[in-house]
PDB file of C-alpha atoms in Angstrom:
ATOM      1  CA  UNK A   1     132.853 107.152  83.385  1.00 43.00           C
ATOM      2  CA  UNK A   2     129.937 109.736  83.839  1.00 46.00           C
ATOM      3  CA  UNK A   3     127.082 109.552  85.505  1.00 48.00           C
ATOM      4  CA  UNK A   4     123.827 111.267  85.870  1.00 51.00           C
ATOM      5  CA  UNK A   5     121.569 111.333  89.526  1.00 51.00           C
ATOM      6  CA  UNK A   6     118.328 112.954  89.619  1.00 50.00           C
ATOM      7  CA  UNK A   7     116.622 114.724  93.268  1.00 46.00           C
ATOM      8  CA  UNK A   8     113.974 116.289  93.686  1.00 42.00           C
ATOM      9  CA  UNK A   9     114.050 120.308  94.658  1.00 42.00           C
ATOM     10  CA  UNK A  10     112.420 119.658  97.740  1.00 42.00           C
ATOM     11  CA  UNK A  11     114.491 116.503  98.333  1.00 45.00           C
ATOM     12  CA  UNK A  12     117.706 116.332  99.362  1.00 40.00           C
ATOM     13  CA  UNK A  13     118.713 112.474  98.575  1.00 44.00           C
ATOM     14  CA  UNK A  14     119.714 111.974  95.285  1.00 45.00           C
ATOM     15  CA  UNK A  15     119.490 108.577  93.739  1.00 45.00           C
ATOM     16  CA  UNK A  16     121.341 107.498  90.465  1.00 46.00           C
ATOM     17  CA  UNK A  17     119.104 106.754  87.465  1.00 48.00           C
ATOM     18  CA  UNK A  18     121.163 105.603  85.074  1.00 51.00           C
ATOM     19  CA  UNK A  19     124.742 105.261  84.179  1.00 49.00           C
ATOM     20  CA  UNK A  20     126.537 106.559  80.823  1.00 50.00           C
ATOM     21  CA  UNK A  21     128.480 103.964  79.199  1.00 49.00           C
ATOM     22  CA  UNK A  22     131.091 104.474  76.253  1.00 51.00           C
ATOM     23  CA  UNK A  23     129.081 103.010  73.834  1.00 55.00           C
ATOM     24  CA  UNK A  24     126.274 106.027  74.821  1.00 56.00           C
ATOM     25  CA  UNK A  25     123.791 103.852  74.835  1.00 60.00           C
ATOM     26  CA  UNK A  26     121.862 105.103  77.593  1.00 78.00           C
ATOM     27  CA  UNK A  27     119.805 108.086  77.911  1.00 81.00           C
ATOM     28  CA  UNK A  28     119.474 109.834  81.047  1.00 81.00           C
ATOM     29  CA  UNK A  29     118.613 112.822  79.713  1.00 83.00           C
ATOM     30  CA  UNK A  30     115.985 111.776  77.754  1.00 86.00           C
ATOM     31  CA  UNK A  31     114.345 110.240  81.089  1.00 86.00           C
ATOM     32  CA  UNK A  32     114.681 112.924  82.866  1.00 87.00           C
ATOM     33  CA  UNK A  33     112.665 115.173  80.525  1.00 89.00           C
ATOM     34  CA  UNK A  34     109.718 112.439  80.699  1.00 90.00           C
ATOM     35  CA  UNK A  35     109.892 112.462  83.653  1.00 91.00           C
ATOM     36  CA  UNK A  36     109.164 116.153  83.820  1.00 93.00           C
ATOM     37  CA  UNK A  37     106.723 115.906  80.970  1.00 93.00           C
ATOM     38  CA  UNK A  38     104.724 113.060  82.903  1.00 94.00           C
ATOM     39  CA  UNK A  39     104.663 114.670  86.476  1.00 94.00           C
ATOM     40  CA  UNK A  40     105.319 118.676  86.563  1.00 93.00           C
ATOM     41  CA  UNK A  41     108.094 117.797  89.144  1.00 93.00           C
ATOM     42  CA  UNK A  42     110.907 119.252  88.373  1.00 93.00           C
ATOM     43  CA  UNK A  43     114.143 117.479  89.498  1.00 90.00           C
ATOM     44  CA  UNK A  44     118.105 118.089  89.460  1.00 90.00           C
ATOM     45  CA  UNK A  45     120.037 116.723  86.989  1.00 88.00           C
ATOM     46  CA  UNK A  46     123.250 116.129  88.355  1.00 88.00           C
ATOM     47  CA  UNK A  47     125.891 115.217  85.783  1.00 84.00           C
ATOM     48  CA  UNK A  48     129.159 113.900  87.404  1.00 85.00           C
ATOM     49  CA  UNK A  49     132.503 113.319  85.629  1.00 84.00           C
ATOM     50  CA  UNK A  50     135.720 112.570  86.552  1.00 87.00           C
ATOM     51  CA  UNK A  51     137.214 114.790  84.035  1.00 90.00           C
ATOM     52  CA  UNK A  52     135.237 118.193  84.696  1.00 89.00           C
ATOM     53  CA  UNK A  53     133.282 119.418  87.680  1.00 91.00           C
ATOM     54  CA  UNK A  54     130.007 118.131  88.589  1.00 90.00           C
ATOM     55  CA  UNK A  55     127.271 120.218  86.493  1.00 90.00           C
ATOM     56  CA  UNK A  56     123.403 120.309  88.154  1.00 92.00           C
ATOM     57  CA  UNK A  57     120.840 121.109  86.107  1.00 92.00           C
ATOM     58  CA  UNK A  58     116.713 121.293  86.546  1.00 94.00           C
ATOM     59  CA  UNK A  59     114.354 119.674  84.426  1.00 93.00           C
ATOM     60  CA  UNK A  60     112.422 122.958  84.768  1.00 94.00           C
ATOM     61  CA  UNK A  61     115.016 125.054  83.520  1.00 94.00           C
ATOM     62  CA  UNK A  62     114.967 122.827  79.970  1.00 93.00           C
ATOM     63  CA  UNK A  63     111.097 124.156  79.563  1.00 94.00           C
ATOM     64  CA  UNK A  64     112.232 127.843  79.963  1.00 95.00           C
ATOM     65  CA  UNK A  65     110.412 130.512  77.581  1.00 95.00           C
ATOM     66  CA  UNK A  66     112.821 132.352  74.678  1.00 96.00           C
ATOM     67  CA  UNK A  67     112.737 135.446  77.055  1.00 96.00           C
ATOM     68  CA  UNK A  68     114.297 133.840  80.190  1.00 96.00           C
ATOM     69  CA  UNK A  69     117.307 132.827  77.934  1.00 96.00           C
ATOM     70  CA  UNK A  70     120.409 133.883  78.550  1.00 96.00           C
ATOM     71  CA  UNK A  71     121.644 136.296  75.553  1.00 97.00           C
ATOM     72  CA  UNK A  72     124.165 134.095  74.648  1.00 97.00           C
ATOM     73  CA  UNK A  73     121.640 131.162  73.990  1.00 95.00           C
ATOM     74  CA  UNK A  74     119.268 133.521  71.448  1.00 96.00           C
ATOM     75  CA  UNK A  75     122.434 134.256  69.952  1.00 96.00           C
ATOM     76  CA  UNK A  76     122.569 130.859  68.758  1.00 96.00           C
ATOM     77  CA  UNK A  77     119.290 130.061  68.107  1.00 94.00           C
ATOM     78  CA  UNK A  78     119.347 133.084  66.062  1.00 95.00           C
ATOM     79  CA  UNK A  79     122.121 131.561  63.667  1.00 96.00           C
ATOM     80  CA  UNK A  80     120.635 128.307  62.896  1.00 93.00           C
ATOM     81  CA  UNK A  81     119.135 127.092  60.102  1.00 78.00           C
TER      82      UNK A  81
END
């Protein structure tokens, strides 16, 4: 089962929001982006797994501009449609 916590920068507890079940009904990502949108704090999102290593991510770095992409990421974006 995965799982996905959210902590602040400048706080080092981290507190689980919400829990993925297999049916994928929840949506923790989705949260944590209003969140962000709502307050301007930016917060880790931790994704944990049993299957792969645990993978943190800020809320911040979702809002980044096209030129603080990594190259690979325009890449992409360049080849959709």
């Amino acid at each position: 089962m995965n799982s996905v916590s959210m902590n602040s920068k400048k706080d080092t507890k981290t507190s689980t929001i919400m829990t993925i079940d297999a049916s994928g009904h929840n949506d923790p990502m989705g949260k944590a982006i209003l969140d962000f949108l709502q307050t301007g704090i930016s917060k880790n999102i931790i994704v944990e797994s049993d299957v792969i290593d645990d993978d943190v991510i800020p809320t911040d770095y979702l809002f980044r501009s096209y030129e603080e992409m990594p190259d690979i990421e325009k890449i992409a974006l360049s080849r959709c449609k």
